[in-house]
Tab-separated table of C-alpha atoms in Angstrom:
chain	number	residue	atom	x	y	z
A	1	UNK	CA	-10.103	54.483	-29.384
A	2	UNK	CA	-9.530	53.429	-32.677
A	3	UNK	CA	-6.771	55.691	-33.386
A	4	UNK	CA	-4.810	53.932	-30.690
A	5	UNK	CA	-5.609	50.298	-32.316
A	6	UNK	CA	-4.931	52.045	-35.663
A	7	UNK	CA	-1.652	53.320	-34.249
A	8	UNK	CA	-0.615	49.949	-32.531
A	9	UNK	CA	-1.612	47.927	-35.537
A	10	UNK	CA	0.204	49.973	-37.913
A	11	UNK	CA	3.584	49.503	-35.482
A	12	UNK	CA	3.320	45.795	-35.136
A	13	UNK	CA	2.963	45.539	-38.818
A	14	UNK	CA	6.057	47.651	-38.846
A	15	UNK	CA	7.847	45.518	-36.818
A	16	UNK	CA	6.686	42.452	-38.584
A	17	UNK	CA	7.617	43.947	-42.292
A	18	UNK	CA	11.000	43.330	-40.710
A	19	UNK	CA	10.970	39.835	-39.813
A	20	UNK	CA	10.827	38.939	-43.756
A	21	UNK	CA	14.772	39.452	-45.128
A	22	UNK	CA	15.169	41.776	-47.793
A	23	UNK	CA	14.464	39.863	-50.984
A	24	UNK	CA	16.701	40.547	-54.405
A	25	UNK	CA	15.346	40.463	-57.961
A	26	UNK	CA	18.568	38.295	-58.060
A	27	UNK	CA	16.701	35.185	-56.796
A	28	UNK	CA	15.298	32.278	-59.047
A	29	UNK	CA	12.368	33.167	-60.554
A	30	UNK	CA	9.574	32.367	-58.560
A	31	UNK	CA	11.599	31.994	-55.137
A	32	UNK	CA	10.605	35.686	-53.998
A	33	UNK	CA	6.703	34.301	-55.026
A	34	UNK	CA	6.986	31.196	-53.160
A	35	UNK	CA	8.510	33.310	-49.431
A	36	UNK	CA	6.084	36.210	-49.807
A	37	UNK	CA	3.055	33.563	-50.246
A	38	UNK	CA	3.906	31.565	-47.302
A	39	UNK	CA	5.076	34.968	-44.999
A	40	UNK	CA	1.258	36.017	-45.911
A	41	UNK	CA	-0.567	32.826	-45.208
A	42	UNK	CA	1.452	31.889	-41.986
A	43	UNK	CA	1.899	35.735	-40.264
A	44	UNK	CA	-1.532	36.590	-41.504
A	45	UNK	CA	-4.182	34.161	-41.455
A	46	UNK	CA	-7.438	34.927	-40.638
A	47	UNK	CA	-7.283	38.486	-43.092
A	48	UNK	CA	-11.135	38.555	-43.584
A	49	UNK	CA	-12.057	41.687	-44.423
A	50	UNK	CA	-11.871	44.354	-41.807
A	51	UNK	CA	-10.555	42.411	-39.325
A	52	UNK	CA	-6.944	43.411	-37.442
A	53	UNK	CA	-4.686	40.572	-39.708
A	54	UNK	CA	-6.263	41.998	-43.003
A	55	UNK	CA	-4.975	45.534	-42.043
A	56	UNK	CA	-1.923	44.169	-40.581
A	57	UNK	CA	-1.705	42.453	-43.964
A	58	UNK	CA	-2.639	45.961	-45.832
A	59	UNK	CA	0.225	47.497	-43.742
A	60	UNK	CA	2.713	44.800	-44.718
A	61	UNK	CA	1.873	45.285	-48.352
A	62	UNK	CA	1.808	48.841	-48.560
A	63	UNK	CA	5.797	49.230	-47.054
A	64	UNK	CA	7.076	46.592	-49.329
A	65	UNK	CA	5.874	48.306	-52.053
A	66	UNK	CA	7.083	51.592	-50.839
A	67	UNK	CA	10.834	49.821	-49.623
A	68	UNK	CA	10.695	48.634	-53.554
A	69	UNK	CA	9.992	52.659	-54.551
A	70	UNK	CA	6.372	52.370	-55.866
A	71	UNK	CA	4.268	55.052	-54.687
A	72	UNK	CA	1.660	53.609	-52.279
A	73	UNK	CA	-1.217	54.091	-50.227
A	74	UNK	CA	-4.271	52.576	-48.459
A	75	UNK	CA	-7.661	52.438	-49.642
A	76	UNK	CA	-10.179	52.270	-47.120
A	77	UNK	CA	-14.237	51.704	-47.771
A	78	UNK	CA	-17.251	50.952	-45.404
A	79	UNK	CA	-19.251	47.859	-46.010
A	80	UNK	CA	-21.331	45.506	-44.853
A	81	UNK	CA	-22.315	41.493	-44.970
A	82	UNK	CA	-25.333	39.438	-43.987
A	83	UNK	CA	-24.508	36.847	-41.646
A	84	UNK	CA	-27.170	33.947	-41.255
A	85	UNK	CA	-27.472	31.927	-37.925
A	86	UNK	CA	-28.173	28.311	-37.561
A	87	UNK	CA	-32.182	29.182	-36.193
A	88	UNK	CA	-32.600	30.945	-39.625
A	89	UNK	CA	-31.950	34.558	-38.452
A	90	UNK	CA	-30.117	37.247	-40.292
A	91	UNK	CA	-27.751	40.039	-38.956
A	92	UNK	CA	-25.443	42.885	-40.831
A	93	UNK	CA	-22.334	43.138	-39.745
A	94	UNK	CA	-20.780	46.135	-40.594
A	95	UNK	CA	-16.811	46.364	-41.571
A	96	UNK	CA	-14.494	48.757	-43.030
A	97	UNK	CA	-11.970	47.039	-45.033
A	98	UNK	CA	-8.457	48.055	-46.385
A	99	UNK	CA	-7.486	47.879	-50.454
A	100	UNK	CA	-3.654	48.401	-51.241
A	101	UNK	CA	-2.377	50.403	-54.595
A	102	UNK	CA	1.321	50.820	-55.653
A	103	UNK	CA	1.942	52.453	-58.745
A	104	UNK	CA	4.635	53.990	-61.160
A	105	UNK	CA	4.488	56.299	-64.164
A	106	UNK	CA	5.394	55.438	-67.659
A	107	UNK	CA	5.894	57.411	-70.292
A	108	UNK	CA	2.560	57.728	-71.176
A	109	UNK	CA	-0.895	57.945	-69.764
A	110	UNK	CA	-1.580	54.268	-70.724
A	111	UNK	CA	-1.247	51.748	-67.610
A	112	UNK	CA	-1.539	48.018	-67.415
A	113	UNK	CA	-3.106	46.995	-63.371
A	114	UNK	CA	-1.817	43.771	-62.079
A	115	UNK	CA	-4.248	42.671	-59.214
A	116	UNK	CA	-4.756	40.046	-56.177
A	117	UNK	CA	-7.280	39.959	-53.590
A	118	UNK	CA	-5.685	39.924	-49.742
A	119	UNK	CA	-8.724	39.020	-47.949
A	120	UNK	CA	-9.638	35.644	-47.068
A	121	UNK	CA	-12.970	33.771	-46.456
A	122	UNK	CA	-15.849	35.617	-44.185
A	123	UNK	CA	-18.028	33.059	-42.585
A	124	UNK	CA	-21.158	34.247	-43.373
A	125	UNK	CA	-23.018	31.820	-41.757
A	126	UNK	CA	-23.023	29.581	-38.695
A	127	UNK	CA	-23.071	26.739	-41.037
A	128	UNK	CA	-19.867	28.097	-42.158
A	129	UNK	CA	-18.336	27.963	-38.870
A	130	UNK	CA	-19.087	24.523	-38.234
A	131	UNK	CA	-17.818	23.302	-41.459
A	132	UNK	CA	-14.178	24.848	-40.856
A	133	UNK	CA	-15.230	27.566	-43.525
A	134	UNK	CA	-13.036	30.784	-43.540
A	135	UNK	CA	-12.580	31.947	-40.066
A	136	UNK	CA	-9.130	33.369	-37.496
A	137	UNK	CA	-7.458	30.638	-38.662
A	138	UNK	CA	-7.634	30.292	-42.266
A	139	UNK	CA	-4.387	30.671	-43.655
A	140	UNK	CA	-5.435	31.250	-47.573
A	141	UNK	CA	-2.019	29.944	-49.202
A	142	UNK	CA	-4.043	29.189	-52.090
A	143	UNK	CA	-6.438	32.142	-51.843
A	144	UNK	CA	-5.462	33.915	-52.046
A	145	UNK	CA	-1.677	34.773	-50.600
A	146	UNK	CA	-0.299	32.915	-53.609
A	147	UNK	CA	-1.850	35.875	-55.976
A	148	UNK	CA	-0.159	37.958	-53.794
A	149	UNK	CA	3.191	36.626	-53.475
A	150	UNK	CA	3.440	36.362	-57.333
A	151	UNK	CA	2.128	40.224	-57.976
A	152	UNK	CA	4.971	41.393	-55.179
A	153	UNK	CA	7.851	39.023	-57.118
A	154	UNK	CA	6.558	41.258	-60.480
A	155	UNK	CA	6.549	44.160	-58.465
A	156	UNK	CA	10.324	43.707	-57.399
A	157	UNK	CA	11.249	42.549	-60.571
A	158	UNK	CA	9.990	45.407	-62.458
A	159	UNK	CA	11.129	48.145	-60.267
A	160	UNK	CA	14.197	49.115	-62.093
A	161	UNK	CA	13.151	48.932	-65.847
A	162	UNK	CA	11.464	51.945	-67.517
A	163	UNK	CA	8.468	50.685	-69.336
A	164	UNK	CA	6.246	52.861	-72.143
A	165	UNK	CA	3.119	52.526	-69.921
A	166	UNK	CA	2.170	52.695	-66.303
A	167	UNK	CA	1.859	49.710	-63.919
A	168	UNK	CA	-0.578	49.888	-60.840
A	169	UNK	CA	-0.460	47.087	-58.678
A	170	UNK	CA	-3.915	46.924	-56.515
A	171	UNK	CA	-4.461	44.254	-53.569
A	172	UNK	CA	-8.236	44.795	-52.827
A	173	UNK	CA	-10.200	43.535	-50.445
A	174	UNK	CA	-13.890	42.416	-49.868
A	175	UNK	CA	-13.367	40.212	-52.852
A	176	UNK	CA	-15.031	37.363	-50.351
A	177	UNK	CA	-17.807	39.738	-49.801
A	178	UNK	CA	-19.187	40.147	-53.708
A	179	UNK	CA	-15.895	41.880	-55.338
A	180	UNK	CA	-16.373	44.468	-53.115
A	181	UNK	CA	-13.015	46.306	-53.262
A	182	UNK	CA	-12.829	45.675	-57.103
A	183	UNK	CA	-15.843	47.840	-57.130
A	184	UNK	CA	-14.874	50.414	-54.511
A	185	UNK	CA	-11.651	50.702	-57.129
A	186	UNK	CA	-13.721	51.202	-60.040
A	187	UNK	CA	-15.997	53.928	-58.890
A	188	UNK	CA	-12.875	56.020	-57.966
A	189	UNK	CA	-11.689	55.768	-61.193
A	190	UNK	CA	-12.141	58.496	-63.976
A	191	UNK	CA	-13.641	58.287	-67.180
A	192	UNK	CA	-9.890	59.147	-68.291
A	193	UNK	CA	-8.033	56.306	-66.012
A	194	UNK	CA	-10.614	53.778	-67.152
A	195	UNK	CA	-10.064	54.766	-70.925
A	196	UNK	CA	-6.216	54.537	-70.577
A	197	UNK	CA	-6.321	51.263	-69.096
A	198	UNK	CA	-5.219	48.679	-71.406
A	199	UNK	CA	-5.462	45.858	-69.468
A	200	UNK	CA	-6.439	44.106	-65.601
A	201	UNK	CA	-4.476	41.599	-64.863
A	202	UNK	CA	-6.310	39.401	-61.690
A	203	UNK	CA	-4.055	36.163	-59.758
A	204	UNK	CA	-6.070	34.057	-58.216
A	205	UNK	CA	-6.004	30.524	-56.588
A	206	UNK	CA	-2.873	29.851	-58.268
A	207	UNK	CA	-1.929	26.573	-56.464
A	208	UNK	CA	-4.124	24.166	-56.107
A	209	UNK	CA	-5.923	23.559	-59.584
A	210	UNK	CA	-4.902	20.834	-61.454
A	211	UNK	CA	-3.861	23.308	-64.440
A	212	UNK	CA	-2.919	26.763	-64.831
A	213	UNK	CA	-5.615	28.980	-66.772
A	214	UNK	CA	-5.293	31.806	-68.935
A	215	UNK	CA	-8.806	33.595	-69.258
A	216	UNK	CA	-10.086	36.571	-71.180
A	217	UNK	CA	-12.994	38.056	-70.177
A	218	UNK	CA	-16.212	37.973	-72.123
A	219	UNK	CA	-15.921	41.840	-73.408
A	220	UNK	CA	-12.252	41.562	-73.722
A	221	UNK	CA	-11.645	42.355	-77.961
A	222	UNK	CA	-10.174	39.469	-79.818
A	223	UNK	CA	-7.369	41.630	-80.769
A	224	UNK	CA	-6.559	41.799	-77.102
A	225	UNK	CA	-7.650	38.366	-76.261
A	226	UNK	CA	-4.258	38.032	-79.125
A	227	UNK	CA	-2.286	39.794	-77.322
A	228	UNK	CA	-2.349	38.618	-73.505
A	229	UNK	CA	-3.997	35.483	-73.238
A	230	UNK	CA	-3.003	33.778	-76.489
A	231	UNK	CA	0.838	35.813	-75.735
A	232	UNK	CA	0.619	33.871	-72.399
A	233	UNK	CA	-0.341	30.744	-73.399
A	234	UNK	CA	2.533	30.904	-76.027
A	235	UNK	CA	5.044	31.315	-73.385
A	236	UNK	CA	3.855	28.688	-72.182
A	237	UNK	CA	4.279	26.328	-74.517
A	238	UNK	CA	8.064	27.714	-74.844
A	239	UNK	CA	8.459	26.957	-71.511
A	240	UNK	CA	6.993	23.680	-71.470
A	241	UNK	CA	4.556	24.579	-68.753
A	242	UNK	CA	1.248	23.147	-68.888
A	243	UNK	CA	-1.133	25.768	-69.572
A	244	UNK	CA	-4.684	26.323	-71.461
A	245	UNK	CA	-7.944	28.780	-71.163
A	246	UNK	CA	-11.360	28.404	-70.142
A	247	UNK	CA	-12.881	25.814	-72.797
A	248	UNK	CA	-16.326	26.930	-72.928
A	249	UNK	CA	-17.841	24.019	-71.615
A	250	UNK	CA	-20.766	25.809	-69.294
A	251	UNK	CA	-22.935	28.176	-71.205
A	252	UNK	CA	-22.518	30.447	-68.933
A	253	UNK	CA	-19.086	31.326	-68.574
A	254	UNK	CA	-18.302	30.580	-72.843
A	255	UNK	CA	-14.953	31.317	-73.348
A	256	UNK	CA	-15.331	33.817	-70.335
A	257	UNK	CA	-13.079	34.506	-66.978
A	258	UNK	CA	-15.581	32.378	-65.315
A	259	UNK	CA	-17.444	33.978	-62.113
A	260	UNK	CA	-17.080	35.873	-58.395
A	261	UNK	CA	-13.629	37.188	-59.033
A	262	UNK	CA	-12.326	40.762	-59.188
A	263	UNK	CA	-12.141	40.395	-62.583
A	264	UNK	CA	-15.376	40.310	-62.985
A	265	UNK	CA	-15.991	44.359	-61.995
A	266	UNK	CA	-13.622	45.399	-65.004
A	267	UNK	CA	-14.760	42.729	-67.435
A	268	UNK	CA	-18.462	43.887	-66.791
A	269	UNK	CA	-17.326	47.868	-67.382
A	270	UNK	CA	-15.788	46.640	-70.664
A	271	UNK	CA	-11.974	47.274	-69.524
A	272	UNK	CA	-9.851	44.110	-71.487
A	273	UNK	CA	-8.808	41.539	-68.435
A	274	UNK	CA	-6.612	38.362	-68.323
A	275	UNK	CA	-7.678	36.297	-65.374
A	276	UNK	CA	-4.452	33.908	-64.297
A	277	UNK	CA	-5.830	30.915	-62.279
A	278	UNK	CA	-5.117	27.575	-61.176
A	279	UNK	CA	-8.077	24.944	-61.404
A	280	UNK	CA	-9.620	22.306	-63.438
A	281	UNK	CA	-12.860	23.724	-66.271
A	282	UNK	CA	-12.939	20.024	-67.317
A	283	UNK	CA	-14.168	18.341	-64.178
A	284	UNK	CA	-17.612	18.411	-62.414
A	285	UNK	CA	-21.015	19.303	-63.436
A	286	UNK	CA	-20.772	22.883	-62.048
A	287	UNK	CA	-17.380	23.133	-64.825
A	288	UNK	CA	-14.697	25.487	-63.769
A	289	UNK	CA	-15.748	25.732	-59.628
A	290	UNK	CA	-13.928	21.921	-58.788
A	291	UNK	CA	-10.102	22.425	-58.677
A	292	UNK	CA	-8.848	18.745	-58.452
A	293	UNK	CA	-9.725	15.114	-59.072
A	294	UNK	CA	-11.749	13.988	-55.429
A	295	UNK	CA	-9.543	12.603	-53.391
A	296	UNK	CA	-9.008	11.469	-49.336
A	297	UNK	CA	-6.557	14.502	-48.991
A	298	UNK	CA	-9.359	16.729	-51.406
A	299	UNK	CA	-12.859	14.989	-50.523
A	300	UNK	CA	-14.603	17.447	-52.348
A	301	UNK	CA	-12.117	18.618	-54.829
A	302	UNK	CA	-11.439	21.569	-53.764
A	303	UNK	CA	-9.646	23.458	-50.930
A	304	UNK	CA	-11.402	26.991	-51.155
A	305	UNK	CA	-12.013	28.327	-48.107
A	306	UNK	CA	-11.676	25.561	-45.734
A	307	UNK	CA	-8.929	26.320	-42.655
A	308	UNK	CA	-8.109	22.446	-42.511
A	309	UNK	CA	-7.105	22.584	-46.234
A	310	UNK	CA	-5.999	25.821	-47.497
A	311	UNK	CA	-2.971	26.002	-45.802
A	312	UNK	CA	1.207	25.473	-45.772
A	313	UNK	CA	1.714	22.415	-43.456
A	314	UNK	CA	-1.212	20.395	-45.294
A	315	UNK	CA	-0.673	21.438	-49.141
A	316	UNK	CA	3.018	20.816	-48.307
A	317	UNK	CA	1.925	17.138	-47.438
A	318	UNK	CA	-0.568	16.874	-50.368
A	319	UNK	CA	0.807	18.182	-52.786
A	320	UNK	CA	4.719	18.568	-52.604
A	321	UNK	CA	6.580	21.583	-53.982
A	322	UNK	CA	3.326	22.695	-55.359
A	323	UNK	CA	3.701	25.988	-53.884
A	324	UNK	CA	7.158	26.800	-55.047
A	325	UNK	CA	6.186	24.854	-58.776
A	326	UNK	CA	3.525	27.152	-59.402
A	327	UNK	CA	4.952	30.591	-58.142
A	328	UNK	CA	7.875	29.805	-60.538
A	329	UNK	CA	5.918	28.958	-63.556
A	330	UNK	CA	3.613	31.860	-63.121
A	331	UNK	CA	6.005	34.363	-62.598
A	332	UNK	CA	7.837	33.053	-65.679
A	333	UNK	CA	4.870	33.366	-68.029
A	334	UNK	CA	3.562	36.780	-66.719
A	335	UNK	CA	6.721	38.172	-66.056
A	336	UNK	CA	8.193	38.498	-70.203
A	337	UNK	CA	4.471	38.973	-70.819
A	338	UNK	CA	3.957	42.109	-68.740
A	339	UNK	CA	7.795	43.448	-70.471
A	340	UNK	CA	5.855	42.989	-73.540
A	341	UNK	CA	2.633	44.396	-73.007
A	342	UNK	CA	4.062	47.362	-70.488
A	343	UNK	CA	6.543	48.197	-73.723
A	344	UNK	CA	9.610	47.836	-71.256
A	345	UNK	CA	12.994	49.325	-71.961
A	346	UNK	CA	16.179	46.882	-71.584
């Protein structure tokens, strides 16, 4: 039985792969970013983890990075999550959830992993329900399909040049769930891959924060730190895009990537990481977790999660050309950076 939904799944994903035109590396930087995020958020809403849109969305992924000639696969691992209803009683609901990974060789055994999560918000709670949080119909443009429109731009963008090192691309899932396809990722990893990794690259929220964040983790080496997110914020400046890094406000995330993203797995197993985010570390007591000034369109600061924010038709209205501002200045920082740090040939 699940072969058939497997099989039928797989061919409307097919079929929907198609509806997107081909995209050239010839557009405006950014422009393939902005399309890809809203194609995501709009065809697949509702991509918690192990449901049918996340491995639609796994599907979709998978052949544009195979159309683009990266070799590709699926990643599939069993979990589980507690789910709490409203009389106080507790239930695990078991799911088996879909990572993507594209890759191509360089030269050498070095590789650089550019990263997004595709899965969106699992209610874990009746609570959640009835606040509008996560659900079918939570779009994610935000979270997180605007990570993933950026990392397929770089993908198509970095098809054709020869570069030193490797670059893996890696949409996980379960990242609502605790990081869980970070860590399913990790585990199959070899002493030897982790070793020649030279750096995690992890987009996430990239819209909605009042300012884009460059972040290090908190075992990344200050050489590296040097390297990527001091490199990055340089661009920045060049660029005149508004840019800056964690500022070490709340003792626990000094100077760090901050908390609950995939980052998180690779910073903790000492691999050097450069979390790219969109939010505001200033604001709040909590420092780092409230994205924008409180507002009637933001009432709580922050769109994470909730279906009636966190999606095209409303961040359109809130926050004009947001979506298209921020895939362009992203891509345009990353995109020279990863050249750089990739040792690309041109």
């Amino acid at each position: 039985m699940f072969s058939a939904l497997r099989h039928s799944l797989t061919s409307l994903a097919l079929s929907i792969c198609c509806t997107l035109p081909a995209l050239a590396s010839t557009s405006p930087l950014g422009e393939i970013a902005n399309q890809q995020t809203r194609h995501i958020a709009t065809v697949f809403q509702g991509r918690m983890a192990g449901s049918p849109s996340e491995m639609l969305a796994a599907d979709y992924l998978q052949q544009q990075f195979s159309q683009l000639g990266y070799q590709s696969d699926i990643r599939r691992f069993n979990t589980r999550y507690l789910y709490t209803t409203k009389d106080g009683h507790q239930n695990w609901h078991n799911v088996s959830a879909s990572s993507v990974i594209a890759a191509r060789e360089g030269v050498e055994p070095q590789q650089i992993i550019i990263m997004a999560h595709l899965d969106t918000y699992t209610p874990l709670s009746d609570n959640d329900v009835n606040n509008n949080l996560g659900g079918l119909t939570l779009q994610g443009v935000d979270d997180n399909a605007s990570g993933l429109g950026v990392m397929l731009e770089l993908a198509t963008r970095l098809k054709s040049i020869p570069t030193r090192y490797g670059i893996r691309f890696i949409a996980t899932s379960g990242e609502e769930l605790g990081n869980l396809g970070a860590e399913d990722i990790l585990k199959r990893m070899s002493a030897s891959e982790k070793k020649n990794t030279l750096l995690v690259i992890n987009l996430d929220n990239l819209i909605v924060g009042d300012k884009l964040y460059f972040n290090s983790g908190k075992s990344t080496p200050t050489a590296v730190s040097k390297l990527t997110r001091d490199r990055a914020l340089a661009l920045a400046r060049q660029m005149n895009i508004k840019a800056t890094t964690n500022p070490g406000l709340n003792a626990k995330h000094p100077k760090g990537t901050g908390c609950c993203s995939d980052e998180d797995v690779f910073d903790k197993a000492g691999i050097p990481v450069l979390a790219v985010e969109a939010t505001n570390w200033s604001l709040g007591k909590k420092d780092g977790y409230q994205q924008l000034a409180k507002s009637k369109a933001f009432p709580d600061g922050t769109s994470w999660h909730n279906a009636l924010i966190d999606n095209q038709q409303y961040l359109d209205k809130w926050l004009p050309h947001r979506i298209e501002k921020r895939s362009r200045d992203v891509v345009r920082v990353v995109l020279p950076l990863v050249k750089e740090l990739a040792k690309a040939k041109q």
